[in-house]
Coordinates of C-alpha atoms and ligand atoms in Angstrom, one line a residue:
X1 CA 56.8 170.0 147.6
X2 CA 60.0 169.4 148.3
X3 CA 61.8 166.0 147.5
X4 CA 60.9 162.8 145.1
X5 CA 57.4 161.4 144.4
X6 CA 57.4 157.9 145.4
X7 CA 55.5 155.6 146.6
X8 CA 56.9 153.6 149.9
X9 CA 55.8 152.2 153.3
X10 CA 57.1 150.6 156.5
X11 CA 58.9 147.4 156.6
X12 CA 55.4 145.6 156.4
X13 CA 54.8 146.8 152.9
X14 CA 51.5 147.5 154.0
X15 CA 49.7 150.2 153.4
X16 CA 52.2 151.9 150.5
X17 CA 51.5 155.6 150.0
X18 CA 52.4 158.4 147.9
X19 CA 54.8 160.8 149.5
X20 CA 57.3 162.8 148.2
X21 CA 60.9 161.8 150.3
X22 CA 63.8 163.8 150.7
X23 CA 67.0 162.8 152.3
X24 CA 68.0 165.5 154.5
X25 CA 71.8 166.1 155.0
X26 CA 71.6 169.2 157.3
X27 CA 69.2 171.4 159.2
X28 CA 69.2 173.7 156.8
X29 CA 67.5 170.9 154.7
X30 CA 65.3 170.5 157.5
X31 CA 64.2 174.3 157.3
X32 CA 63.6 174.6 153.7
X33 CA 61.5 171.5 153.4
X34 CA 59.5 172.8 156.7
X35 CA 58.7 175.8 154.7
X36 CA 55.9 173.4 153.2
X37 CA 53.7 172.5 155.9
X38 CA 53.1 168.4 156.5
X39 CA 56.8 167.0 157.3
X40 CA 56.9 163.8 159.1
X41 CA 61.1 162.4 159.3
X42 CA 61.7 158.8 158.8
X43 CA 64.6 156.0 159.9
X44 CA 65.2 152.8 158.5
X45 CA 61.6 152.6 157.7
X46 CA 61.8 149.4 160.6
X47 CA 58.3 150.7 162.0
X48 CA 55.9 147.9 160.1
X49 CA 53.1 150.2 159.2
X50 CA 52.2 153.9 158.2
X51 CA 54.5 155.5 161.2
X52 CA 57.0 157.1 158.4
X53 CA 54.8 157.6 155.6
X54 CA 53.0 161.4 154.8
X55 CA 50.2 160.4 151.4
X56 CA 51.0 163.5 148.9
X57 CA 53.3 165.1 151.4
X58 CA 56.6 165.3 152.6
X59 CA 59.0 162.6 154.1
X60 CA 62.4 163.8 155.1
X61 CA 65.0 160.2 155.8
X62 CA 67.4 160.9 158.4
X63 CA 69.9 158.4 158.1
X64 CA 72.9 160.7 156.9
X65 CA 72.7 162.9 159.7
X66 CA 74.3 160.3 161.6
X67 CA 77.7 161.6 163.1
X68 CA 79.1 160.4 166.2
X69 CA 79.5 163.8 167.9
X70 CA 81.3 163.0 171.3
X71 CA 82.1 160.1 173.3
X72 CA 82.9 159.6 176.7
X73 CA 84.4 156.6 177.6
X74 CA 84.7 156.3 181.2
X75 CA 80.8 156.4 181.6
X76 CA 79.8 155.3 178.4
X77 CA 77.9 158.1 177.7
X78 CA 77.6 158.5 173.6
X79 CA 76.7 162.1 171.6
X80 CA 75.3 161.5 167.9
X81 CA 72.7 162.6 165.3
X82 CA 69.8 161.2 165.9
X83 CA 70.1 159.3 162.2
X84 CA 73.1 156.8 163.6
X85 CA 71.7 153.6 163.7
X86 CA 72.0 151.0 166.7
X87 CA 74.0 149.0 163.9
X88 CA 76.6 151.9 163.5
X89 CA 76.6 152.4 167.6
X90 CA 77.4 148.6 167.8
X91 CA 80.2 148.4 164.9
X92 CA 82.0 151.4 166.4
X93 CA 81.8 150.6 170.3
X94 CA 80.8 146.8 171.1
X95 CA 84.9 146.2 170.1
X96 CA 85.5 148.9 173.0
X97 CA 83.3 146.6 175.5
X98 CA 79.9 148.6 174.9
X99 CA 76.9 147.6 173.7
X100 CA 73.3 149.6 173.3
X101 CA 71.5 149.5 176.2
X102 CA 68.2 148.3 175.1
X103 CA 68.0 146.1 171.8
X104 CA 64.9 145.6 169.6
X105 CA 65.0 142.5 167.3
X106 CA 66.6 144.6 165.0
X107 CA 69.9 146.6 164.5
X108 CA 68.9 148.7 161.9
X109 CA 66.8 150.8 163.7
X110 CA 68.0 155.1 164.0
X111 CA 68.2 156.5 167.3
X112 CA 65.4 158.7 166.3
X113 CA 63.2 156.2 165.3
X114 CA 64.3 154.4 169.0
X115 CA 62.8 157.3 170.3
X116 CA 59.4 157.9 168.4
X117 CA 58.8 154.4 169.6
X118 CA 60.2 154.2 172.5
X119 CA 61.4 150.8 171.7
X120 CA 61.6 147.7 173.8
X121 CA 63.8 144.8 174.0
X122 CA 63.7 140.9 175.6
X123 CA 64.7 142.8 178.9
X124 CA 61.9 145.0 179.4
X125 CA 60.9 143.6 182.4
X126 CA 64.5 144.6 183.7
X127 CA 65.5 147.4 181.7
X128 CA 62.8 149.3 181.3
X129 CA 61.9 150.8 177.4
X130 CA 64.7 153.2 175.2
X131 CA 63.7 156.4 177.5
X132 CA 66.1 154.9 180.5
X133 CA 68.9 155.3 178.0
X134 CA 68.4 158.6 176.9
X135 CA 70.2 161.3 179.1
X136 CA 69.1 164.3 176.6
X137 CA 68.1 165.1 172.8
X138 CA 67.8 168.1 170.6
X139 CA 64.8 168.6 168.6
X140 CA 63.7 171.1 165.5
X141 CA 60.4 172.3 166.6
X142 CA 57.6 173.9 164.1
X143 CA 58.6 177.3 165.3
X144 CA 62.2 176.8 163.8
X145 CA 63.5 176.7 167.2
X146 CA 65.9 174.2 168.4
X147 CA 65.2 173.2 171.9
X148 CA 67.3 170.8 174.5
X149 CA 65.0 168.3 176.3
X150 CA 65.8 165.7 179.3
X151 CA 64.2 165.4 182.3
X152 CA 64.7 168.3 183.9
X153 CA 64.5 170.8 180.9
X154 CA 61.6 170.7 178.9
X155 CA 60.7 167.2 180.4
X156 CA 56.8 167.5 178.6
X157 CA 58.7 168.1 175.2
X158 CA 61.0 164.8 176.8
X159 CA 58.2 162.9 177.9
X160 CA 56.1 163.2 174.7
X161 CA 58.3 162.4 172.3
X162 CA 58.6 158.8 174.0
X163 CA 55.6 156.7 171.9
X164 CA 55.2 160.4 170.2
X165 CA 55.6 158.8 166.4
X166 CA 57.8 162.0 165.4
X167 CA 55.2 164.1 165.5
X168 CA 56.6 166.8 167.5
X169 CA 59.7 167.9 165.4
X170 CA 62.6 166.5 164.3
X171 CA 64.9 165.1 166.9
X172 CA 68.6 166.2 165.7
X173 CA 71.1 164.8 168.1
X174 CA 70.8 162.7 171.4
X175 CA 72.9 161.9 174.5
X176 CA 72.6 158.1 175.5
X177 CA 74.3 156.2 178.1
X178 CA 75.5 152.6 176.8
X179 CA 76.3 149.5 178.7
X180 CA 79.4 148.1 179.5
X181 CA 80.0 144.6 178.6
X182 CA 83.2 141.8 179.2
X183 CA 82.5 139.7 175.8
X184 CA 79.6 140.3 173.0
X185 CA 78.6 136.6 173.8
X186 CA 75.2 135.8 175.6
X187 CA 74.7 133.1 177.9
X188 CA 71.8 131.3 178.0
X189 CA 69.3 128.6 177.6
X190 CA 65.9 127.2 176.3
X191 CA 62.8 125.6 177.8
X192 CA 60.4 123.5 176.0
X193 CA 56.9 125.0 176.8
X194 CA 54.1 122.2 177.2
X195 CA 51.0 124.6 177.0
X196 CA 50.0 128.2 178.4
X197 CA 50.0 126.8 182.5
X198 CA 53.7 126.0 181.8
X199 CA 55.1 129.2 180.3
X200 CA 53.4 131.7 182.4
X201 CA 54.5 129.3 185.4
X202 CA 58.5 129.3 183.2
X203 CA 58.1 133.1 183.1
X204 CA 57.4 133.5 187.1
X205 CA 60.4 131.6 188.0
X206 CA 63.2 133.0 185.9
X207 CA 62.5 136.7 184.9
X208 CA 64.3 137.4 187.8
X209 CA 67.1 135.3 187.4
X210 CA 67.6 136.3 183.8
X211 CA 67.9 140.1 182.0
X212 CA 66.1 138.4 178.6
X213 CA 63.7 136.4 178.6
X214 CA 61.4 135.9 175.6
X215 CA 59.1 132.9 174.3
X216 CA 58.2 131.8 170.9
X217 CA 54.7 130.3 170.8
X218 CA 52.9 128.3 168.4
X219 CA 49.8 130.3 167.4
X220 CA 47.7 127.6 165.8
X221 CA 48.2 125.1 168.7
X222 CA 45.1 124.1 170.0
X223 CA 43.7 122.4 173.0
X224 CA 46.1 121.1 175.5
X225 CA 48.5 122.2 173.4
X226 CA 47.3 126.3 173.7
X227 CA 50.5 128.2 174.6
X228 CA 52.7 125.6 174.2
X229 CA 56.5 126.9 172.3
X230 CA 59.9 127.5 173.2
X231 CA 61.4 129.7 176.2
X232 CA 64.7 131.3 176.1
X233 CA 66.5 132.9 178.6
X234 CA 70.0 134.3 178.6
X235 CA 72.6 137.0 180.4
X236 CA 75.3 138.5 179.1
X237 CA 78.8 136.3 179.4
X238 CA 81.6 137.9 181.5
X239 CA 84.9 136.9 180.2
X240 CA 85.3 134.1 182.8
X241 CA 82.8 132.0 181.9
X242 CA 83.3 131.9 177.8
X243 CA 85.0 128.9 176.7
X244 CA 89.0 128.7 175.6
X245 CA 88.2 129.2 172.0
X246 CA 85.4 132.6 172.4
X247 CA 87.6 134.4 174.9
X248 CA 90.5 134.8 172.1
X249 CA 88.6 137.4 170.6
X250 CA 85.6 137.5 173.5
X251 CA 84.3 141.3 172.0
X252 CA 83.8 140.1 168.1
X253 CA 81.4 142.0 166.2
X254 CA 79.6 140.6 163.1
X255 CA 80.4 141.2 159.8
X256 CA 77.4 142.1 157.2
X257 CA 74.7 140.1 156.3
X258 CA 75.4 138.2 152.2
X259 CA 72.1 136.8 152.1
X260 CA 68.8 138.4 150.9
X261 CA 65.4 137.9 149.5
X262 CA 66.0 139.5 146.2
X263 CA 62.4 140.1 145.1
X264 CA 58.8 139.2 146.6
X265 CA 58.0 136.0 147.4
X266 CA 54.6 134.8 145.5
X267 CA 51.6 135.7 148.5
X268 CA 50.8 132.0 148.7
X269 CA 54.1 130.7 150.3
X270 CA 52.5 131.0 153.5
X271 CA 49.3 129.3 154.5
X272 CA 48.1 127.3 157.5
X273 CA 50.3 124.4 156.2
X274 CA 53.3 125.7 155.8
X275 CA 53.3 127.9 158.6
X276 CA 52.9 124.7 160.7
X277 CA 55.4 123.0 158.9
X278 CA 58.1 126.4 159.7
X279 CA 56.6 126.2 163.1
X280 CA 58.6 122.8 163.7
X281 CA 61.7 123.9 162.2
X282 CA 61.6 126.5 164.4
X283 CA 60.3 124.7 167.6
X284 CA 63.5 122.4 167.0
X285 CA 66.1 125.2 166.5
X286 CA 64.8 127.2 169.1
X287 CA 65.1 124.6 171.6
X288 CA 68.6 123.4 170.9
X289 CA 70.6 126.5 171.1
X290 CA 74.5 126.7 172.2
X291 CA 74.9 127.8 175.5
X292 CA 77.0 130.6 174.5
X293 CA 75.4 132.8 171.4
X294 CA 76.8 135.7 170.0
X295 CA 74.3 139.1 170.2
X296 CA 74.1 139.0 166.8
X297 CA 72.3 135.9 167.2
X298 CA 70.8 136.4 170.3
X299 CA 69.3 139.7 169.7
X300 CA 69.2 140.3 166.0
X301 CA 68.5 136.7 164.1
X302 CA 66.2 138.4 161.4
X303 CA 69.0 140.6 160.3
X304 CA 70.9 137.6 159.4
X305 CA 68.6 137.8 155.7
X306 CA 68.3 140.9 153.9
X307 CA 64.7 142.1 153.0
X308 CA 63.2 138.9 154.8
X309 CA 59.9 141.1 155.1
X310 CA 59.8 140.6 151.2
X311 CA 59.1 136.7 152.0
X312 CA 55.7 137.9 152.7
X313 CA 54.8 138.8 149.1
X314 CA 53.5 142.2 147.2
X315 CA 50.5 142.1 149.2
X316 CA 52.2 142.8 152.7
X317 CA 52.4 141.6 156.2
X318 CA 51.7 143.4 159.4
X319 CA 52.8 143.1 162.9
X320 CA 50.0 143.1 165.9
X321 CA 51.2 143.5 169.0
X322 CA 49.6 144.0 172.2
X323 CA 50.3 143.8 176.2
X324 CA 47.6 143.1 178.5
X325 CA 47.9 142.7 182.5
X326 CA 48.5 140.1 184.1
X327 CA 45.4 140.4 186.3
X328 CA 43.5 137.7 184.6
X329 CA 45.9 136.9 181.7
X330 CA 45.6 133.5 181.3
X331 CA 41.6 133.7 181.2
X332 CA 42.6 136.4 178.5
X333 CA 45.8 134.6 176.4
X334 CA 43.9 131.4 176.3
X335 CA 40.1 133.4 174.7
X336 CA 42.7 135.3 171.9
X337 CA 45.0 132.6 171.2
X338 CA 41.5 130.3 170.1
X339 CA 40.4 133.8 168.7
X340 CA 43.4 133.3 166.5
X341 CA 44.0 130.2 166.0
X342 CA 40.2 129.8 164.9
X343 CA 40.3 133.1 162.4
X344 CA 41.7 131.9 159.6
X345 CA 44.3 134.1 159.3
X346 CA 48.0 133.1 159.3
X347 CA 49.9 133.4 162.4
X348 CA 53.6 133.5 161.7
X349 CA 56.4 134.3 163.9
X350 CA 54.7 135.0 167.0
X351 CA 56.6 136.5 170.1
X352 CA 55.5 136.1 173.9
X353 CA 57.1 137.8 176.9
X354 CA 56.2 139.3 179.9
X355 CA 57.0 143.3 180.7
X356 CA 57.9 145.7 183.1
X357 CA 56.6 148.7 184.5
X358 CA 55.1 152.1 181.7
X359 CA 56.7 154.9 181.3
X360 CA 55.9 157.8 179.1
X361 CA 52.8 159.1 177.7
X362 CA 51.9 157.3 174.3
X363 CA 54.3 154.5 175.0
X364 CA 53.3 151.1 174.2
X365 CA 54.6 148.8 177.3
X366 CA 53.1 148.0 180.7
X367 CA 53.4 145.6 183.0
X368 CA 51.8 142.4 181.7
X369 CA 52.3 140.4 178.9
X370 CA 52.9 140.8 175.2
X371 CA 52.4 139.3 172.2
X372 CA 53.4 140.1 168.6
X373 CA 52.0 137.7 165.5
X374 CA 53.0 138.5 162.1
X375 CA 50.1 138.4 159.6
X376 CA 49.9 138.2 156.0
X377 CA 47.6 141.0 155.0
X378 CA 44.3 139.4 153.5
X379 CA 40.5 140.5 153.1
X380 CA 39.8 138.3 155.9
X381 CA 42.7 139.6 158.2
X382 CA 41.5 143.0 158.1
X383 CA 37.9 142.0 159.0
X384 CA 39.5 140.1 161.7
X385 CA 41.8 142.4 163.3
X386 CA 39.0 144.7 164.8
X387 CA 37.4 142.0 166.3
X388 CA 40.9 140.9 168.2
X389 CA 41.3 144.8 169.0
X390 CA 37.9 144.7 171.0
X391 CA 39.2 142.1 172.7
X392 CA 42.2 143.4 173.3
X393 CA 40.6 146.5 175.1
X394 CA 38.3 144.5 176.6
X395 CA 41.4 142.8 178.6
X396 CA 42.4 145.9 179.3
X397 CA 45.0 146.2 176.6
X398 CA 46.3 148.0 174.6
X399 CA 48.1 147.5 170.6
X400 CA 52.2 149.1 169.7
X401 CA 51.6 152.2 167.6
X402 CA 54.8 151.4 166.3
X403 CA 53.9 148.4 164.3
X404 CA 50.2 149.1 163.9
X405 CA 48.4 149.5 160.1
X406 CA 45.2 149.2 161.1
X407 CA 43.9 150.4 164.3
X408 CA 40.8 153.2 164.0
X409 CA 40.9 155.9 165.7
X410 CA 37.8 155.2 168.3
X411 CA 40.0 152.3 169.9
X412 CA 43.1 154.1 169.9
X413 CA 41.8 156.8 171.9
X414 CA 40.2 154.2 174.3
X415 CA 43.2 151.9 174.2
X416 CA 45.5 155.5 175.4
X417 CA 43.2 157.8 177.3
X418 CA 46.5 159.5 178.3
X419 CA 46.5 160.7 174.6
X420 CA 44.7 164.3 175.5
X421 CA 47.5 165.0 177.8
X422 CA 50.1 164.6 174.7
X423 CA 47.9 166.7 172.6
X424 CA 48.2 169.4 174.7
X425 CA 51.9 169.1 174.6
X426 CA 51.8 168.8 170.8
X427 CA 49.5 171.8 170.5
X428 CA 51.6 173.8 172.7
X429 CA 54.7 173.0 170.4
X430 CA 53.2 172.7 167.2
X431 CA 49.8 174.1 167.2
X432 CA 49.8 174.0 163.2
X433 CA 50.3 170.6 162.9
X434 CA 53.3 170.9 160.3
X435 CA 54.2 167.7 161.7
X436 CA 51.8 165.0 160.6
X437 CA 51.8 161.3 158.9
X438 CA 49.7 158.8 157.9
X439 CA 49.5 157.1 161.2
X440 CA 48.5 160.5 163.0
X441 CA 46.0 161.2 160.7
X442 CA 44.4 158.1 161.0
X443 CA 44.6 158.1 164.3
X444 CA 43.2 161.2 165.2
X445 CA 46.3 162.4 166.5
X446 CA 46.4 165.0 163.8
X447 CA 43.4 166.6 161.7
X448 CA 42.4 164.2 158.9
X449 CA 43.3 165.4 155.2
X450 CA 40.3 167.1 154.0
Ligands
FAD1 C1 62.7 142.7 162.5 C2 62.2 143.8 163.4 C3 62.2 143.6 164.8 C4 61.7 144.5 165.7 N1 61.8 144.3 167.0 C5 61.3 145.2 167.9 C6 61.4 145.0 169.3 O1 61.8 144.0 169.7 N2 60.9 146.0 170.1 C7 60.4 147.2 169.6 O2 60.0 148.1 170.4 N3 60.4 147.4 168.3 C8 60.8 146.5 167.4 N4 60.8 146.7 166.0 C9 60.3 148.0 165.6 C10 61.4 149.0 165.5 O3 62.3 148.9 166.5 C11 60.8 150.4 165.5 O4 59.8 150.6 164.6 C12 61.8 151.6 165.3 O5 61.2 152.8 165.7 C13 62.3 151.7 163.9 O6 63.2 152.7 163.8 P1 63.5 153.4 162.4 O7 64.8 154.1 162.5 O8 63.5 152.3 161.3 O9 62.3 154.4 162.3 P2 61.2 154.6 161.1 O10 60.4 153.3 161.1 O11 61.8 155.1 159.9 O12 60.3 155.7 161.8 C14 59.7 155.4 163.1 C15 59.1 156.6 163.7 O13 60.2 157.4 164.1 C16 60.1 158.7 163.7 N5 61.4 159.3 163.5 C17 62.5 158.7 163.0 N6 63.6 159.4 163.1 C18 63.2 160.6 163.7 C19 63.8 161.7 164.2 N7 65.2 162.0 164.0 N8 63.1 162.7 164.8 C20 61.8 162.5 165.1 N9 61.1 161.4 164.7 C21 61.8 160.4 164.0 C22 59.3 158.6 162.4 O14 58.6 159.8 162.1 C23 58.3 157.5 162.7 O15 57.2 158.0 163.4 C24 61.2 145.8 165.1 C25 61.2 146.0 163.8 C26 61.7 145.0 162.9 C27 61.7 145.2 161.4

């Protein structure tokens, strides 16, 4: 094997996993760790759960094959390794007046791992997922080839690797069109959410009016009080409307982040009571924001502390995200938000939003809404978390591979039925499955270790 042995997981720290991780400067890296079979390439290790990890095989990080390659600045049309982080992409061009197309709630995620996900931001139900950024990319296959995808050359190879967890080769470069802006600042503006009635009723009447749009709920609100939380809706600012004292230096960028969570937290800093007691704090900033935030706040507040997912403690957290549709959505919100509220699990940090039409072939969004609950990862969580994914499919949902630990591989496969189609693409471009992970192998999307 190729690289170190260590132990390491996604930014859930949950499940950790043997693998032996290289950092890969160069193709020719690339090729002489493929010589092994089992490869699977890795980001910023953002993904929460087992997306980047490969148990007693090989993990090859991306991140220094990250070169800005060519830039074109009358359309906005950027050429880098597919290691460049939206972070980097922001530093170097936000200060020229662009900015990423789609944003996750997170900067430090590789354009790469943007892909494998096929991220989404506040403005899905405007802007669609990361695919309508991405004009092109290059990708390592299995067979040592090097092949150009977009829509019109190789568009399975494009298609799958949309929601395709890296599985089919290593994406070297990429071709994205950015978005022009006139300041960095966001306009916008928050609405205090009374129950579930209210916010879908909030969500109706401005996701039109707004590009972002996303809600904070409180999960352990019972009663009349179900779905009750903050909304918060913004645009970006043109230069016009900023005040005197922003439009001196209207396309600031934010310097790096001094704080962090130095070590893990002990596990029992979050239970139901102070969850409830965090759930006020943030209740009360999230409804009195200025009316003009910078997009390091507006998009990114997490980054603003270092290694926050350490708050969680050694045992780990994990995201769970699903959408359902909105064709009886409230019958369904209301049965999983008792579901959770009554479980006994600990519902942190939990994101609502509606979103926009699928694309793609294992990726996550469709049109309905979404919700994403961090968990602490307990005994009881994981007997809990099957139950909420019956459910889930029962509504006709469906959970984000991209922050999912725990998922089996019978309700995946019911959850994507579209998944045989990508299989065939991956067989026809890998049929030895040199390009496997923990995820895949749990999943069924590669053969299990044996
Ligand atoms: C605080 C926070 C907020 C987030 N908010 C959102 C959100 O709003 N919306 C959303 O959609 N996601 C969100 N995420 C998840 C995050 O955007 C995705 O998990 C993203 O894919 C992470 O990118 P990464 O570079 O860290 O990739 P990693 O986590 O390192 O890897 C992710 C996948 O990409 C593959 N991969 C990485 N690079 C390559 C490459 N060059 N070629 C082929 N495959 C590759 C890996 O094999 C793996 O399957 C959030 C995560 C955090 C921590």
């Amino acid at each position: 094997m190729i690289g170190k042995k260590e132990a390491i997981a996604g930014w859930g720290n949950f499940p950790f996993s043997e693998s032996y991780v290289m950092q890969a400067r160069d193709e020719g890296d690339l090729l002489n760790a493929m010589k092994e079979n089992n490869l699977i390439g890795r980001g910023l290790g953002r993904s929460y759960g087992d997306q980047a990890v490969n148990d007693q095989n090989q993990v090859a990080v991306l991140t220094k094959m990250n070169r800005f390659l060519d830039w074109d600045a009358t359309e906005g049309i950027l050429t880098c390794e597919a290691g460049a982080s939206l972070e980097e992409i922001i530093s170097a061009l936000a200060p020229r007046g662009w900015l990423p197309m789609i944003c996750p709630g997170t900067k430090f995620v590789t354009i790469g791992g943007a892909i494998a996900n096929d991220i989404h931001g506040k403005a899905h139900h405007i802007d669609g997922s990361f695919v309508n950024c991405v004009l092109s990319f290059s990708i390592l296959l299995a067979d040592r080839r090097i092949l150009l995808a977009s829509r019109t050359e190789n568009p399975d190879l494009f298609w799958a690797n949309f929601g395709g967890l890296g599985l089919l080769g290593i994406i070297l470069t990429v071709t994205i069109k950015l978005r022009k802006i006139e300041s960095t600042y966001f306009r916008q503006k928050s609405m205090k959410i009374k129950n579930l009635d209210h916010m879908l009723e909030a969500l109706n009447e401005n996701d039109q009016m707004y590009n972002y749009s996303v809600a904070w709920i409180d999960a352990l609100a019972k009663g009349k009080k179900l779905g009750s939380g903050v909304l918060t809706l913004g645009n970006s600012a043109k230069l016009n409307e900023l005040p005197e004292k922003l439009k001196k230096n209207p396309l600031k960028i934010h310097p790096p982040s001094k704080l962090t969570v130095p070590f893990f937290l002990p596990s029992f800093t979050l239970n139901n009571l102070t969850v409830q007691m965090l759930n006020r704090v943030i209740a009360f900033v999230q409804n009195s924001p200025r009316e003009f935030v910078h997009y390091e706040k507006f998009f990114f507040p997490l980054d603003a502390i270092n290694h926050w997912n350490r708050g969680y403690g050694k045992r780990g957290f994990i995201q769970y995200q699903f959408v359902i549709p909105e064709e009886n959505g409230k019958k369904n919100l209301v049965e999983i938000l008792e579901m959770i509220a009554d479980s006994g699990c600990t519902p942190f940090l939990n994101v609502f939003k509606k979103m926009g039409e699928a694309q793609g072939i294992l990726s996550f969004p469709f049109r309905g809404y979404t919700l994403a609950i961090d968990f602490p990862v307990t005994k009881r969580l994981l007997g809990f978390t099957p139950k909420l994914d019956a459910k889930v499919l029962d509504a006709g949902g469906r959970i984000y591979l991209g922050k999912d630990a725990v998922l089996n591989e019978d309700m995946f496969k019911k959850m994507y039925p579209e998944y045989q189609h990508w299989m065939d693409i991956k067989k026809a471009f890998d049929p030895g499955n040199l390009f496997s992970s923990n995820i895949s192998r749990r999943l069924g999307l590669t053969p299990k270790a044996g």
